[in-house]
Amino acid sequence: MPPKAKFTKEEIVDAAFALVREEGMDALTARELGNRLGSSARPIFTVFTNMEELKDEVVKKAIELDSQYTARGLQEEIPFKGVGKAYIMFAQDEPQLFRLLFMSKPKESLTVPSMVESFNEVCNISDAIEGPYGMDKDDAARLFQHMWIYTHGIATMCINGLCTYTPEEISDRLTEVFVALLAQMKAKKRSELKCGSKSTCGL
């Protein structure tokens, strides 16, 4: 008979998640987790085949928490901005988890289409940008890319201790950049339509 598990799967995952939340994924070792549980490392492997399997569970739990922030952002009057604010607040509140999810090397390379696709899973880009602001699909994707870069920049500055913003300050800054980008892109579009060719507009 296999040895009886001293701890449940949930207890082990919760302890591992708490450790990563405080110290980062690099701190999650069998020995350190055993110390947290007040045991040797052996009971961990009566539930999990290896540490990678446990780390996958920790990542899932981190994603669940991030999803709660995103869900709250989607309830705001402007969901597109709400998601951006939630992204930054998650970084400020949970720096180690943010590093784990958004500053680790992705298994698959990120491209503009893949970022748009990911965003579309939580907030349809057509409803959020194309329709309300009268933009075509390509311009909406480009605007989203710019806003994602800016939002990610603020988030990473926050977790590195370079700045701390209140939700109101985050909202103001996202609005300022969005409005400026929107105005510039619309002005460029008008110029292109007027001169009839992107190659001769000089923009």
Short mmCIF file of C-alpha atoms in Angstrom, two decimals, residues 67-155:
data_model
loop_
_atom_site.label_atom_id
_atom_site.label_comp_id
_atom_site.label_asym_id
_atom_site.label_seq_id
_atom_site.Cartn_x
_atom_site.Cartn_y
_atom_site.Cartn_z
CA SER A 67 -8.64 36.82 -12.48
CA GLN A 68 -10.45 38.20 -9.45
CA TYR A 69 -8.72 41.56 -9.98
CA THR A 70 -9.61 41.46 -13.67
CA ALA A 71 -13.24 40.64 -12.88
CA ARG A 72 -13.46 43.70 -10.62
CA GLY A 73 -11.91 45.83 -13.36
CA LEU A 74 -14.51 44.63 -15.84
CA GLN A 75 -17.27 45.92 -13.55
CA GLU A 76 -16.06 49.51 -13.94
CA GLU A 77 -17.81 52.02 -16.17
CA ILE A 78 -15.06 51.71 -18.79
CA PRO A 79 -14.05 48.03 -18.69
CA PHE A 80 -11.00 48.53 -20.93
CA LYS A 81 -9.52 51.01 -18.47
CA GLY A 82 -10.76 48.97 -15.53
CA VAL A 83 -8.71 45.98 -16.67
CA GLY A 84 -5.62 48.17 -16.97
CA LYS A 85 -6.12 49.57 -13.48
CA ALA A 86 -6.62 46.05 -12.11
CA TYR A 87 -3.37 44.93 -13.75
CA ILE A 88 -1.41 47.68 -11.99
CA MET A 89 -3.14 47.15 -8.65
CA PHE A 90 -2.36 43.44 -8.81
CA ALA A 91 1.31 44.34 -9.30
CA GLN A 92 1.26 46.68 -6.31
CA ASP A 93 -0.62 44.28 -4.05
CA GLU A 94 1.06 41.03 -5.14
CA PRO A 95 4.54 41.80 -6.49
CA GLN A 96 5.86 38.23 -6.30
CA LEU A 97 2.81 36.80 -8.03
CA PHE A 98 3.00 39.51 -10.68
CA ARG A 99 6.62 38.61 -11.34
CA LEU A 100 5.62 34.96 -11.61
CA LEU A 101 2.80 35.56 -14.10
CA PHE A 102 3.97 38.56 -16.11
CA MET A 103 7.75 38.88 -15.75
CA SER A 104 8.79 35.28 -16.31
CA LYS A 105 9.82 34.06 -19.74
CA PRO A 106 6.62 32.86 -21.44
CA LYS A 107 6.40 29.34 -22.78
CA GLU A 108 5.09 30.79 -26.02
CA SER A 109 6.33 33.99 -27.64
CA LEU A 110 4.08 37.02 -27.26
CA THR A 111 2.93 38.87 -30.36
CA VAL A 112 0.43 41.67 -30.85
CA PRO A 113 -2.21 39.22 -32.18
CA SER A 114 -1.69 36.92 -29.19
CA MET A 115 -1.98 39.83 -26.75
CA VAL A 116 -5.19 40.97 -28.44
CA GLU A 117 -6.52 37.41 -28.33
CA SER A 118 -5.75 37.18 -24.61
CA PHE A 119 -7.49 40.48 -23.97
CA ASN A 120 -10.49 39.35 -26.00
CA GLU A 121 -10.92 36.46 -23.57
CA VAL A 122 -11.87 38.91 -20.82
CA CYS A 123 -13.01 42.06 -22.63
CA ASN A 124 -13.86 42.06 -26.33
CA ILE A 125 -11.60 44.56 -28.07
CA SER A 126 -14.28 45.34 -30.65
CA ASP A 127 -16.75 46.35 -27.95
CA ALA A 128 -14.08 48.12 -25.89
CA ILE A 129 -12.28 50.14 -28.58
CA GLU A 130 -13.48 49.66 -32.16
CA GLY A 131 -17.14 50.46 -31.58
CA PRO A 132 -16.97 53.22 -28.96
CA TYR A 133 -14.11 55.08 -30.65
CA GLY A 134 -14.86 54.43 -34.31
CA MET A 135 -11.63 52.57 -35.07
CA ASP A 136 -10.94 49.73 -37.46
CA LYS A 137 -9.57 46.40 -36.25
CA ASP A 138 -5.91 47.16 -37.00
CA ASP A 139 -5.91 50.58 -35.33
CA ALA A 140 -7.74 49.21 -32.30
CA ALA A 141 -5.11 46.48 -31.94
CA ARG A 142 -2.32 49.05 -32.26
CA LEU A 143 -3.90 51.30 -29.65
CA PHE A 144 -4.29 48.32 -27.35
CA GLN A 145 -0.62 47.44 -27.82
CA HIS A 146 0.48 50.96 -26.86
CA MET A 147 -1.75 50.95 -23.78
CA TRP A 148 -0.52 47.50 -22.75
CA ILE A 149 3.11 48.66 -22.97
CA TYR A 150 2.35 51.75 -20.89
CA THR A 151 0.30 49.83 -18.32
CA HIS A 152 2.94 47.11 -17.98
CA GLY A 153 5.57 49.82 -17.57
CA ILE A 154 3.76 51.39 -14.63
CA ALA A 155 3.20 47.97 -13.06
#
